[in-house]
PDB file of C-alpha atoms in Angstrom:
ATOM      1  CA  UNK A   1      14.207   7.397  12.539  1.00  0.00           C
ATOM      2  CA  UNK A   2      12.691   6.216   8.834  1.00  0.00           C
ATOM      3  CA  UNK A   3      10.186   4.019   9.470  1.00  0.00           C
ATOM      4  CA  UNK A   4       7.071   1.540   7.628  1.00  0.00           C
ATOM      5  CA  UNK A   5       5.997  -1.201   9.580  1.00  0.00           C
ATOM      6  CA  UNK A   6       2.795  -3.076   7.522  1.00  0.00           C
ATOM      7  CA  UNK A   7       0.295  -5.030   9.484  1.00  0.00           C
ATOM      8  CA  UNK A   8      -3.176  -6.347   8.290  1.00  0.00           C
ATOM      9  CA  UNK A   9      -2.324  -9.543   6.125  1.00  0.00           C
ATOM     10  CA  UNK A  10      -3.460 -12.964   6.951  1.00  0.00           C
ATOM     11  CA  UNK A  11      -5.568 -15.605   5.020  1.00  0.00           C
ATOM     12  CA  UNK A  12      -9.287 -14.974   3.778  1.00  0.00           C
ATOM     13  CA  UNK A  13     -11.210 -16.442   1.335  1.00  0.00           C
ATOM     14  CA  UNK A  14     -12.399 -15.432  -1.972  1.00  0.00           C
ATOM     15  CA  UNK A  15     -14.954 -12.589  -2.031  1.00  0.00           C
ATOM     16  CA  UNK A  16     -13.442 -11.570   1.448  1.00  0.00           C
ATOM     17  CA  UNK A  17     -11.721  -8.447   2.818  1.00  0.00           C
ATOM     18  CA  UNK A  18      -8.685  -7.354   4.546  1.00  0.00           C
ATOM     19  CA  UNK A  19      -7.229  -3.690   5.862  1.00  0.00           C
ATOM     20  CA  UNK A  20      -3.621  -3.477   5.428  1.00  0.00           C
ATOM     21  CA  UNK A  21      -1.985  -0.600   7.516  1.00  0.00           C
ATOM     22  CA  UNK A  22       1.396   1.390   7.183  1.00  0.00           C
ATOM     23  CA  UNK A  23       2.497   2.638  10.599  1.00  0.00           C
ATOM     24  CA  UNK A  24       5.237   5.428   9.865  1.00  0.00           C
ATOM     25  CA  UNK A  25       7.312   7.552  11.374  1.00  0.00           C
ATOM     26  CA  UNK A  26       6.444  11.134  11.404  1.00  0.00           C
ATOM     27  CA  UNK A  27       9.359  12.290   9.721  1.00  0.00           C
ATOM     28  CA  UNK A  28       8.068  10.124   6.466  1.00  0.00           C
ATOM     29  CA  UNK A  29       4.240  10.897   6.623  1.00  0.00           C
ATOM     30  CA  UNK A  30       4.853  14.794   7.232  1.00  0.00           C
ATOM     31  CA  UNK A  31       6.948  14.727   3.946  1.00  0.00           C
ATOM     32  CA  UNK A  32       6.570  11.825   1.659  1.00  0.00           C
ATOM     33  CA  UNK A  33       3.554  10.447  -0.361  1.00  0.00           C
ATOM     34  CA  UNK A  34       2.875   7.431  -0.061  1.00  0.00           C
ATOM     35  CA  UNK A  35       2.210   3.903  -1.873  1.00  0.00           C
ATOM     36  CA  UNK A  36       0.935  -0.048  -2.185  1.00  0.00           C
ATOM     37  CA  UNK A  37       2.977  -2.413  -3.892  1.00  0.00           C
ATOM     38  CA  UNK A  38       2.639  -6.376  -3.951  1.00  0.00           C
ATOM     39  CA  UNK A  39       5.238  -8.600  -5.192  1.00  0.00           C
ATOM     40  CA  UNK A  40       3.878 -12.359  -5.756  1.00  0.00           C
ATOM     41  CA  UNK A  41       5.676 -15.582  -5.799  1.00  0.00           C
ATOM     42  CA  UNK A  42       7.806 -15.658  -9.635  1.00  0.00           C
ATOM     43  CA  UNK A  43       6.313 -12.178 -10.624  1.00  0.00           C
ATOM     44  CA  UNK A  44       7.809  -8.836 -10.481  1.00  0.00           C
ATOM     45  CA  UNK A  45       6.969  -6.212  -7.814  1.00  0.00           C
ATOM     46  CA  UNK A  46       3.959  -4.539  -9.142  1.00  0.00           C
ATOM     47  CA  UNK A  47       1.992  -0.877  -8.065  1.00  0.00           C
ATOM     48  CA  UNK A  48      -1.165  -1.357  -6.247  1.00  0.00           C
ATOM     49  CA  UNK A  49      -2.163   2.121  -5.330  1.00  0.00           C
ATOM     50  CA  UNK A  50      -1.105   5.385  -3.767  1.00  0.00           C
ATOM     51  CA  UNK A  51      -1.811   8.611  -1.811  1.00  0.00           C
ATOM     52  CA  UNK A  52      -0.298  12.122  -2.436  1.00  0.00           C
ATOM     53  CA  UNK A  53       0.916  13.967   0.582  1.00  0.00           C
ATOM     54  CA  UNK A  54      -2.470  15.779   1.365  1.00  0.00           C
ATOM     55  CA  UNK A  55      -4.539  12.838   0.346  1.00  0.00           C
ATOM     56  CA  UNK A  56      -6.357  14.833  -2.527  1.00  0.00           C
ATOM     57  CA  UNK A  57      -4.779  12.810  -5.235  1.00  0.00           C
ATOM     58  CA  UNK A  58      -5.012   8.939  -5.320  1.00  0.00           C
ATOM     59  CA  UNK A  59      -3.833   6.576  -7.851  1.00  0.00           C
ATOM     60  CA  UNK A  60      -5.025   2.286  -8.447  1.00  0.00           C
ATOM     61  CA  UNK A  61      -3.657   0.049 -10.792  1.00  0.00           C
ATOM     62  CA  UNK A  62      -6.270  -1.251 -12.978  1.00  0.00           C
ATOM     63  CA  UNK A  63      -6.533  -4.444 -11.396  1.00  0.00           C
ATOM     64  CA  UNK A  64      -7.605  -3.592  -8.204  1.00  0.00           C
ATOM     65  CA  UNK A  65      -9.694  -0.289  -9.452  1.00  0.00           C
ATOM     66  CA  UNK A  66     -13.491  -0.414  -7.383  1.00  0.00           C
ATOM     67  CA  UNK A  67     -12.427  -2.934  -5.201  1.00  0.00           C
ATOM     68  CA  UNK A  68      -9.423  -1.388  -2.814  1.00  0.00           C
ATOM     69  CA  UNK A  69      -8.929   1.721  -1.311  1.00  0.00           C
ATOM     70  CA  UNK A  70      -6.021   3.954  -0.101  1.00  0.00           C
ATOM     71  CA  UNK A  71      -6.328   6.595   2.702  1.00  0.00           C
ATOM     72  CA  UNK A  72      -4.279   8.195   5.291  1.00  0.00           C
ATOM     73  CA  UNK A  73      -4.790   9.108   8.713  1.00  0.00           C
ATOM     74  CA  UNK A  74      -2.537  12.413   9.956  1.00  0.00           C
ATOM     75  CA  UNK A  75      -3.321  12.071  13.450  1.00  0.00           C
ATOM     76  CA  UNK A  76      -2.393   8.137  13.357  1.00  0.00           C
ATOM     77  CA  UNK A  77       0.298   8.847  11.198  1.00  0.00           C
ATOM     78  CA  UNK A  78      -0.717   5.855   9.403  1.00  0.00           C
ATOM     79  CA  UNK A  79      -1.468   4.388   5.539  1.00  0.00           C
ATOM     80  CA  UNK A  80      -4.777   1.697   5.075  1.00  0.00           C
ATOM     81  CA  UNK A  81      -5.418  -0.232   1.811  1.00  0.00           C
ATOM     82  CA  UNK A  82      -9.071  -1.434   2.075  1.00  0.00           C
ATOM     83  CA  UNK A  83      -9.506  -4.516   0.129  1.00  0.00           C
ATOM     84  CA  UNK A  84     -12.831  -6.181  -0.652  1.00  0.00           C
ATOM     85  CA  UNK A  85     -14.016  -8.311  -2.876  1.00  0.00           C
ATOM     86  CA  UNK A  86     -10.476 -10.008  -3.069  1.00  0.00           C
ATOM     87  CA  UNK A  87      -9.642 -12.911  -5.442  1.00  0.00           C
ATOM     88  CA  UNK A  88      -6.848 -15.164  -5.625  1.00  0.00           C
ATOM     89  CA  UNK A  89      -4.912 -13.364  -7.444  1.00  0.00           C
ATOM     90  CA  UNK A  90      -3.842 -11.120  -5.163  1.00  0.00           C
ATOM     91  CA  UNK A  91      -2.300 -13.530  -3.041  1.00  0.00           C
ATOM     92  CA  UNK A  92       0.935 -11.199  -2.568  1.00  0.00           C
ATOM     93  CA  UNK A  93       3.479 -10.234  -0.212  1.00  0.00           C
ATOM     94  CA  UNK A  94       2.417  -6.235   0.769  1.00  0.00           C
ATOM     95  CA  UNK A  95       4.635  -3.419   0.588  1.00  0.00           C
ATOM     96  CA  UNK A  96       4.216   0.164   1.884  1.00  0.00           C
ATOM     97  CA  UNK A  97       6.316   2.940   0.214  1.00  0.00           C
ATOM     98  CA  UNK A  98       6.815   6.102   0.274  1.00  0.00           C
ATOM     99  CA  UNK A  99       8.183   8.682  -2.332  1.00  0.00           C
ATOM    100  CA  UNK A 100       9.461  12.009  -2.045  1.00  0.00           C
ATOM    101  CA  UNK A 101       9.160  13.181  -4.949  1.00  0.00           C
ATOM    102  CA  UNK A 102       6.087  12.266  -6.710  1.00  0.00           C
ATOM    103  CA  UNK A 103       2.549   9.725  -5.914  1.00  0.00           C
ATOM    104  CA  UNK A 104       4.715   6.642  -6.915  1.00  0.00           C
ATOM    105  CA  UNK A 105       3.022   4.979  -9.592  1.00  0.00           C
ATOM    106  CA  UNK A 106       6.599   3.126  -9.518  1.00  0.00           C
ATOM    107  CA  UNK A 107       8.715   1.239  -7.532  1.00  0.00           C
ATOM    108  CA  UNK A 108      11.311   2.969  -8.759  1.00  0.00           C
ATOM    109  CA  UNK A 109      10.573   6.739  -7.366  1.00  0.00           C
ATOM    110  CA  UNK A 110      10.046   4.931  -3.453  1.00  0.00           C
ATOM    111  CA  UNK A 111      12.753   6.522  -1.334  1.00  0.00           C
ATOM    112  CA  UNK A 112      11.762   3.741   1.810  1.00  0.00           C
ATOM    113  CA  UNK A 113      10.242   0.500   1.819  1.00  0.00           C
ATOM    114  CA  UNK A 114       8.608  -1.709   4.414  1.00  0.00           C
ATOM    115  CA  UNK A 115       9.386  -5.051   5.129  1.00  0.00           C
ATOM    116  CA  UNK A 116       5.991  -6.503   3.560  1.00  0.00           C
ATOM    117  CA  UNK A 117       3.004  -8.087   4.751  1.00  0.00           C
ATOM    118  CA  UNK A 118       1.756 -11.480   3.315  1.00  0.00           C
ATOM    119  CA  UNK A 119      -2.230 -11.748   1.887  1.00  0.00           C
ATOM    120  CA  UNK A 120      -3.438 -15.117   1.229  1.00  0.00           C
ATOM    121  CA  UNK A 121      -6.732 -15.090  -0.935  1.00  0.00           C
ATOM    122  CA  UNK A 122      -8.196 -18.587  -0.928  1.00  0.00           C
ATOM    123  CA  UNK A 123     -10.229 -20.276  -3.719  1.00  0.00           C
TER     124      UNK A 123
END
């Protein structure tokens, strides 16, 4: 069964951090890179960061470059985005993807989603 269940979100203030985690299924983390997306309230889904396959190759939009971090764990079959330093503007709902066919850089390459996890940065 295709599965991404997020967890991790909740409120902290400015300055603060958070660990988001992606609990999939093994069928999708033995076969699927995998990705960070945030959609917040009136804006358009946007890329975070992602993780190839074998976790050699990551990817961070430029917003969030030296302050989050993606990583995988095989043997938890699960996907962590580290986030320090967080400011409020990245008060988002939290979506894990995964791609088949490429580190998604782009919503549009994800071939499942997750139903989101919300982060509330405080000022």
């Amino acid at each position: 069964q295709v599965q991404l269940v997020e967890s991790g979100g909740g409120l902290v203030q400015a300055g603060g951090s958070l660990r988001l985690s992606c609990a999939a299924s093994r069928l999708i983390f033995n076969r699927y890179h995998m990705g960070w997306f945030r959609q917040a309230p009136g804006k358009d889904r946007e890329f975070v960061a992602s993780i190839s396959l074998s976790g050699d190759t990551t990817y961070y939009a430029d917003s969030v470059k030296g302050r989050f971090t993606i990583s995988r764990d095989n043997a938890k079959i699960t996907v962590y985005l580290q986030m320090n330093s967080l400011k409020p503007e990245d008060t988002a709902v939290y979506y894990c993807g995964a791609a088949g066919s490429t580190v998604p850089r782009s919503g549009q390459v994800l071939d499942y989603w997750g139903q989101g996890t919300q982060v509330t940065v405080s000022s």
